[in-house]
mmCIF file of N, CA and C in Angstrom:
data_model
loop_
_atom_site.group_PDB
_atom_site.id
_atom_site.type_symbol
_atom_site.label_atom_id
_atom_site.label_comp_id
_atom_site.label_asym_id
_atom_site.label_seq_id
_atom_site.Cartn_x
_atom_site.Cartn_y
_atom_site.Cartn_z
ATOM 1 N N MET A 1 52.236 152.647 148.951
ATOM 2 C CA MET A 1 52.368 151.211 149.013
ATOM 3 C C MET A 1 53.853 150.862 149.037
ATOM 4 N N ASN A 2 54.238 150.292 150.087
ATOM 5 C CA ASN A 2 55.618 149.884 150.294
ATOM 6 C C ASN A 2 55.798 148.442 149.837
ATOM 7 N N ALA A 3 56.818 148.197 149.012
ATOM 8 C CA ALA A 3 57.022 146.870 148.443
ATOM 9 C C ALA A 3 58.055 146.105 149.254
ATOM 10 N N LYS A 4 57.904 146.124 150.533
ATOM 11 C CA LYS A 4 58.832 145.397 151.378
ATOM 12 C C LYS A 4 58.435 143.926 151.406
ATOM 13 N N ILE A 5 59.448 143.080 151.312
ATOM 14 C CA ILE A 5 59.203 141.651 151.382
ATOM 15 C C ILE A 5 59.612 141.204 152.781
ATOM 16 N N SER A 6 58.786 140.381 153.344
ATOM 17 C CA SER A 6 59.072 139.919 154.701
ATOM 18 C C SER A 6 60.302 139.012 154.693
ATOM 19 N N LYS A 7 60.818 138.796 155.879
ATOM 20 C CA LYS A 7 61.990 137.947 156.029
ATOM 21 C C LYS A 7 61.701 136.543 155.496
ATOM 22 N N ARG A 8 60.527 136.042 155.743
ATOM 23 C CA ARG A 8 60.129 134.705 155.266
ATOM 24 C C ARG A 8 60.024 134.708 153.734
ATOM 25 N N GLY A 9 59.504 135.778 153.174
ATOM 26 C CA GLY A 9 59.369 135.886 151.715
ATOM 27 C C GLY A 9 60.723 135.917 151.029
ATOM 28 N N ARG A 10 61.665 136.667 151.621
ATOM 29 C CA ARG A 10 63.011 136.712 151.072
ATOM 30 C C ARG A 10 63.671 135.343 151.119
ATOM 31 N N ARG A 11 63.424 134.647 152.165
ATOM 32 C CA ARG A 11 63.988 133.302 152.305
ATOM 33 C C ARG A 11 63.424 132.374 151.228
ATOM 34 N N ILE A 12 62.140 132.451 150.951
ATOM 35 C CA ILE A 12 61.507 131.622 149.918
ATOM 36 C C ILE A 12 62.067 131.968 148.546
ATOM 37 N N VAL A 13 62.231 133.264 148.249
ATOM 38 C CA VAL A 13 62.789 133.697 146.971
ATOM 39 C C VAL A 13 64.225 133.193 146.838
ATOM 40 N N PHE A 14 65.000 133.311 147.907
ATOM 41 C CA PHE A 14 66.381 132.851 147.897
ATOM 42 C C PHE A 14 66.455 131.345 147.625
ATOM 43 N N ILE A 15 65.627 130.582 148.294
ATOM 44 C CA ILE A 15 65.608 129.130 148.091
ATOM 45 C C ILE A 15 65.162 128.799 146.673
ATOM 46 N N ALA A 16 64.197 129.535 146.146
ATOM 47 C CA ALA A 16 63.722 129.298 144.781
ATOM 48 C C ALA A 16 64.836 129.590 143.770
ATOM 49 N N VAL A 17 65.548 130.695 143.957
ATOM 50 C CA VAL A 17 66.640 131.049 143.042
ATOM 51 C C VAL A 17 67.741 129.994 143.104
ATOM 52 N N ILE A 18 68.117 129.579 144.303
ATOM 53 C CA ILE A 18 69.149 128.548 144.458
ATOM 54 C C ILE A 18 68.688 127.232 143.827
ATOM 55 N N SER A 19 67.416 126.886 144.011
ATOM 56 C CA SER A 19 66.889 125.640 143.432
ATOM 57 C C SER A 19 66.916 125.679 141.910
ATOM 58 N N ILE A 20 66.515 126.801 141.337
ATOM 59 C CA ILE A 20 66.530 126.941 139.878
ATOM 60 C C ILE A 20 67.964 126.885 139.363
ATOM 61 N N PHE A 21 68.870 127.576 140.066
ATOM 62 C CA PHE A 21 70.280 127.537 139.678
ATOM 63 C C PHE A 21 70.816 126.108 139.740
ATOM 64 N N ALA A 22 70.497 125.388 140.816
ATOM 65 C CA ALA A 22 70.955 124.007 140.968
ATOM 66 C C ALA A 22 70.372 123.122 139.865
ATOM 67 N N LEU A 23 69.126 123.329 139.490
ATOM 68 C CA LEU A 23 68.503 122.561 138.420
ATOM 69 C C LEU A 23 69.201 122.830 137.092
ATOM 70 N N ILE A 24 69.444 124.091 136.803
ATOM 71 C CA ILE A 24 70.128 124.450 135.556
ATOM 72 C C ILE A 24 71.532 123.855 135.526
ATOM 73 N N MET A 25 72.257 123.941 136.628
ATOM 74 C CA MET A 25 73.608 123.380 136.689
ATOM 75 C C MET A 25 73.567 121.859 136.536
ATOM 76 N N GLY A 26 72.574 121.219 137.137
ATOM 77 C CA GLY A 26 72.438 119.772 137.015
ATOM 78 C C GLY A 26 72.208 119.347 135.577
ATOM 79 N N VAL A 27 71.329 120.063 134.875
ATOM 80 C CA VAL A 27 71.062 119.756 133.467
ATOM 81 C C VAL A 27 72.314 120.002 132.639
ATOM 82 N N TRP A 28 72.997 121.095 132.903
ATOM 83 C CA TRP A 28 74.205 121.435 132.164
ATOM 84 C C TRP A 28 75.296 120.385 132.382
ATOM 85 N N ILE A 29 75.501 119.986 133.630
ATOM 86 C CA ILE A 29 76.513 118.972 133.933
ATOM 87 C C ILE A 29 76.127 117.635 133.311
ATOM 88 N N GLY A 30 74.846 117.290 133.348
ATOM 89 C CA GLY A 30 74.384 116.051 132.714
ATOM 90 C C GLY A 30 74.653 116.059 131.219
ATOM 91 N N THR A 31 74.420 117.202 130.572
ATOM 92 C CA THR A 31 74.694 117.334 129.144
ATOM 93 C C THR A 31 76.184 117.177 128.864
ATOM 94 N N LEU A 32 77.015 117.795 129.693
ATOM 95 C CA LEU A 32 78.464 117.680 129.517
ATOM 96 C C LEU A 32 78.939 116.236 129.699
ATOM 97 N N LEU A 33 78.404 115.558 130.696
ATOM 98 C CA LEU A 33 78.795 114.164 130.928
ATOM 99 C C LEU A 33 78.369 113.270 129.767
ATOM 100 N N SER A 34 77.184 113.527 129.232
ATOM 101 C CA SER A 34 76.700 112.756 128.091
ATOM 102 C C SER A 34 77.591 112.987 126.873
ATOM 103 N N LYS A 35 77.936 114.233 126.618
ATOM 104 C CA LYS A 35 78.812 114.566 125.487
ATOM 105 C C LYS A 35 80.191 113.951 125.690
ATOM 106 N N ASN A 36 80.674 113.973 126.924
ATOM 107 C CA ASN A 36 81.978 113.384 127.239
ATOM 108 C C ASN A 36 81.970 111.881 126.964
ATOM 109 N N ALA A 37 80.909 111.197 127.346
ATOM 110 C CA ALA A 37 80.809 109.754 127.094
ATOM 111 C C ALA A 37 80.790 109.474 125.591
ATOM 112 N N GLU A 38 80.064 110.295 124.846
ATOM 113 C CA GLU A 38 80.006 110.136 123.385
ATOM 114 C C GLU A 38 81.388 110.345 122.759
ATOM 115 N N LEU A 39 82.101 111.375 123.195
ATOM 116 C CA LEU A 39 83.427 111.659 122.662
ATOM 117 C C LEU A 39 84.424 110.564 123.043
ATOM 118 N N ASN A 40 84.303 110.021 124.257
ATOM 119 C CA ASN A 40 85.176 108.913 124.657
ATOM 120 C C ASN A 40 84.931 107.689 123.788
ATOM 121 N N SER A 41 83.685 107.447 123.432
ATOM 122 C CA SER A 41 83.354 106.330 122.557
ATOM 123 C C SER A 41 83.966 106.541 121.173
ATOM 124 N N GLN A 42 83.849 107.746 120.652
ATOM 125 C CA GLN A 42 84.431 108.063 119.350
ATOM 126 C C GLN A 42 85.954 107.941 119.400
ATOM 127 N N LEU A 43 86.552 108.387 120.507
ATOM 128 C CA LEU A 43 88.005 108.282 120.663
ATOM 129 C C LEU A 43 88.437 106.826 120.656
ATOM 130 N N SER A 44 87.704 105.985 121.355
ATOM 131 C CA SER A 44 88.023 104.559 121.391
ATOM 132 C C SER A 44 87.945 103.949 119.992
ATOM 133 N N ASP A 45 86.910 104.317 119.238
ATOM 134 C CA ASP A 45 86.769 103.821 117.867
ATOM 135 C C ASP A 45 87.948 104.275 117.010
ATOM 136 N N LYS A 46 88.340 105.531 117.146
ATOM 137 C CA LYS A 46 89.450 106.061 116.356
ATOM 138 C C LYS A 46 90.771 105.419 116.759
ATOM 139 N N GLN A 47 90.943 105.116 118.051
ATOM 140 C CA GLN A 47 92.167 104.449 118.485
ATOM 141 C C GLN A 47 92.242 103.040 117.902
ATOM 142 N N ASP A 48 91.092 102.344 117.863
ATOM 143 C CA ASP A 48 91.057 101.019 117.245
ATOM 144 C C ASP A 48 91.394 101.116 115.755
ATOM 145 N N GLU A 49 90.847 102.137 115.104
ATOM 146 C CA GLU A 49 91.127 102.352 113.680
ATOM 147 C C GLU A 49 92.614 102.655 113.475
ATOM 148 N N LEU A 50 93.190 103.453 114.370
ATOM 149 C CA LEU A 50 94.610 103.788 114.288
ATOM 150 C C LEU A 50 95.473 102.533 114.419
ATOM 151 N N VAL A 51 95.125 101.655 115.349
ATOM 152 C CA VAL A 51 95.885 100.414 115.517
ATOM 153 C C VAL A 51 95.846 99.602 114.220
ATOM 154 N N GLY A 52 94.677 99.533 113.597
ATOM 155 C CA GLY A 52 94.553 98.823 112.322
ATOM 156 C C GLY A 52 95.431 99.425 111.245
ATOM 157 N N TRP A 53 95.431 100.745 111.155
ATOM 158 C CA TRP A 53 96.263 101.429 110.156
ATOM 159 C C TRP A 53 97.741 101.212 110.449
ATOM 160 N N GLN A 54 98.113 101.227 111.727
ATOM 161 C CA GLN A 54 99.515 101.019 112.078
ATOM 162 C C GLN A 54 99.963 99.605 111.712
ATOM 163 N N GLU A 55 99.083 98.621 111.938
ATOM 164 C CA GLU A 55 99.420 97.244 111.575
ATOM 165 C C GLU A 55 99.576 97.115 110.055
ATOM 166 N N GLU A 56 98.658 97.743 109.318
ATOM 167 C CA GLU A 56 98.744 97.705 107.856
ATOM 168 C C GLU A 56 100.016 98.416 107.380
ATOM 169 N N ASN A 57 100.330 99.531 107.993
ATOM 170 C CA ASN A 57 101.525 100.279 107.632
ATOM 171 C C ASN A 57 102.785 99.459 107.903
ATOM 172 N N ALA A 58 102.825 98.766 109.026
ATOM 173 C CA ALA A 58 103.980 97.928 109.350
ATOM 174 C C ALA A 58 104.126 96.802 108.331
ATOM 175 N N ALA A 59 103.005 96.210 107.933
ATOM 176 C CA ALA A 59 103.055 95.135 106.930
ATOM 177 C C ALA A 59 103.566 95.674 105.593
ATOM 178 N N LEU A 60 103.098 96.854 105.207
ATOM 179 C CA LEU A 60 103.548 97.454 103.950
ATOM 180 C C LEU A 60 105.025 97.839 104.022
ATOM 181 N N ASP A 61 105.457 98.358 105.165
ATOM 182 C CA ASP A 61 106.880 98.681 105.331
ATOM 183 C C ASP A 61 107.741 97.435 105.195
ATOM 184 N N ALA A 62 107.296 96.338 105.791
ATOM 185 C CA ALA A 62 108.051 95.085 105.696
ATOM 186 C C ALA A 62 108.137 94.630 104.245
ATOM 187 N N LEU A 63 107.024 94.769 103.517
ATOM 188 C CA LEU A 63 107.008 94.375 102.113
ATOM 189 C C LEU A 63 107.962 95.244 101.293
ATOM 190 N N VAL A 64 107.923 96.546 101.519
ATOM 191 C CA VAL A 64 108.807 97.465 100.791
ATOM 192 C C VAL A 64 110.259 97.159 101.124
ATOM 193 N N ASN A 65 110.561 96.946 102.389
ATOM 194 C CA ASN A 65 111.943 96.648 102.785
ATOM 195 C C ASN A 65 112.410 95.336 102.182
ATOM 196 N N GLU A 66 111.516 94.353 102.151
ATOM 197 C CA GLU A 66 111.862 93.065 101.555
ATOM 198 C C GLU A 66 112.162 93.224 100.067
ATOM 199 N N GLU A 67 111.310 93.979 99.354
ATOM 200 C CA GLU A 67 111.527 94.204 97.925
ATOM 201 C C GLU A 67 112.797 95.002 97.686
ATOM 202 N N ASN A 68 113.055 95.999 98.519
ATOM 203 C CA ASN A 68 114.283 96.789 98.380
ATOM 204 C C ASN A 68 115.508 95.921 98.625
ATOM 205 N N GLU A 69 115.430 95.044 99.620
ATOM 206 C CA GLU A 69 116.553 94.170 99.930
ATOM 207 C C GLU A 69 116.825 93.218 98.763
ATOM 208 N N THR A 70 115.755 92.658 98.192
ATOM 209 C CA THR A 70 115.903 91.755 97.052
ATOM 210 C C THR A 70 116.506 92.496 95.859
ATOM 211 N N ALA A 71 116.009 93.677 95.587
ATOM 212 C CA ALA A 71 116.518 94.463 94.466
ATOM 213 C C ALA A 71 117.978 94.849 94.701
ATOM 214 N N LEU A 72 118.323 95.172 95.937
ATOM 215 C CA LEU A 72 119.698 95.556 96.256
ATOM 216 C C LEU A 72 120.637 94.360 96.085
ATOM 217 N N MET A 73 120.196 93.182 96.557
ATOM 218 C CA MET A 73 121.024 91.984 96.393
ATOM 219 C C MET A 73 121.219 91.663 94.911
ATOM 220 N N GLU A 74 120.161 91.819 94.122
ATOM 221 C CA GLU A 74 120.270 91.549 92.685
ATOM 222 C C GLU A 74 121.235 92.528 92.028
ATOM 223 N N GLU A 75 121.167 93.785 92.409
ATOM 224 C CA GLU A 75 122.063 94.793 91.843
ATOM 225 C C GLU A 75 123.524 94.459 92.149
ATOM 226 N N TYR A 76 123.823 94.092 93.398
ATOM 227 C CA TYR A 76 125.196 93.725 93.760
ATOM 228 C C TYR A 76 125.655 92.477 93.010
ATOM 229 N N ALA A 77 124.743 91.518 92.858
ATOM 230 C CA ALA A 77 125.093 90.292 92.139
ATOM 231 C C ALA A 77 125.394 90.603 90.680
ATOM 232 N N ARG A 78 124.601 91.460 90.049
ATOM 233 C CA ARG A 78 124.839 91.822 88.641
ATOM 234 C C ARG A 78 126.180 92.547 88.494
ATOM 235 N N LYS A 79 126.497 93.426 89.432
ATOM 236 C CA LYS A 79 127.776 94.140 89.385
ATOM 237 C C LYS A 79 128.945 93.173 89.538
ATOM 238 N N ALA A 80 128.690 92.081 90.263
ATOM 239 C CA ALA A 80 129.742 91.066 90.451
ATOM 240 C C ALA A 80 129.793 90.095 89.276
ATOM 241 N N GLY A 81 128.884 90.238 88.308
ATOM 242 C CA GLY A 81 128.917 89.408 87.121
ATOM 243 C C GLY A 81 127.973 88.217 87.150
ATOM 244 N N TYR A 82 127.167 88.094 88.151
ATOM 245 C CA TYR A 82 126.230 86.975 88.234
ATOM 246 C C TYR A 82 125.010 87.244 87.361
ATOM 247 N N VAL A 83 124.437 86.150 86.795
ATOM 248 C CA VAL A 83 123.207 86.237 86.010
ATOM 249 C C VAL A 83 122.322 85.054 86.383
ATOM 250 N N TYR A 84 121.040 85.181 86.047
ATOM 251 C CA TYR A 84 120.131 84.050 86.251
ATOM 252 C C TYR A 84 120.468 82.958 85.242
ATOM 253 N N SER A 85 120.206 81.707 85.590
ATOM 254 C CA SER A 85 120.579 80.588 84.731
ATOM 255 C C SER A 85 119.850 80.616 83.389
ATOM 256 N N ASP A 86 118.652 81.115 83.330
ATOM 257 C CA ASP A 86 117.899 81.152 82.068
ATOM 258 C C ASP A 86 117.924 82.542 81.423
ATOM 259 N N GLU A 87 118.863 83.359 81.826
ATOM 260 C CA GLU A 87 118.918 84.748 81.353
ATOM 261 C C GLU A 87 119.968 84.890 80.269
ATOM 262 N N ARG A 88 119.664 85.679 79.243
ATOM 263 C CA ARG A 88 120.646 86.022 78.210
ATOM 264 C C ARG A 88 121.150 87.421 78.482
ATOM 265 N N VAL A 89 122.425 87.541 78.481
ATOM 266 C CA VAL A 89 123.031 88.835 78.775
ATOM 267 C C VAL A 89 123.542 89.430 77.473
ATOM 268 N N TYR A 90 123.188 90.656 77.229
ATOM 269 C CA TYR A 90 123.658 91.385 76.065
ATOM 270 C C TYR A 90 124.547 92.526 76.563
ATOM 271 N N ILE A 91 125.710 92.615 75.987
ATOM 272 C CA ILE A 91 126.642 93.658 76.391
ATOM 273 C C ILE A 91 126.672 94.693 75.292
ATOM 274 N N ASN A 92 126.409 95.918 75.675
ATOM 275 C CA ASN A 92 126.394 97.023 74.748
ATOM 276 C C ASN A 92 127.832 97.501 74.577
ATOM 277 N N GLY A 93 128.327 97.450 73.362
ATOM 278 C CA GLY A 93 129.716 97.796 73.094
ATOM 279 C C GLY A 93 129.947 99.269 72.877
ATOM 280 N N SER A 94 128.917 100.070 72.951
ATOM 281 C CA SER A 94 129.150 101.485 72.660
ATOM 282 C C SER A 94 129.624 102.268 73.830
#
């Protein structure tokens, strides 16, 4: 018994293999595209979150700089001998 496949049979097998391969690739590409869309959505959410954190950070930096500037001005004023009008100054003689 010879297991020769006719030319038509080989063609059918070839088309079936190519069709199955194309189906598998289509499903695989569809899965990748779906995952890509999900990751892009997550990236967009994280970028929005980052913008919020950056805005909060800028506000906190401004507050810290403002407090540092006020403290620095007060230090220079004290060194120059200035005091608040309702402040009592005690000088340590030791």
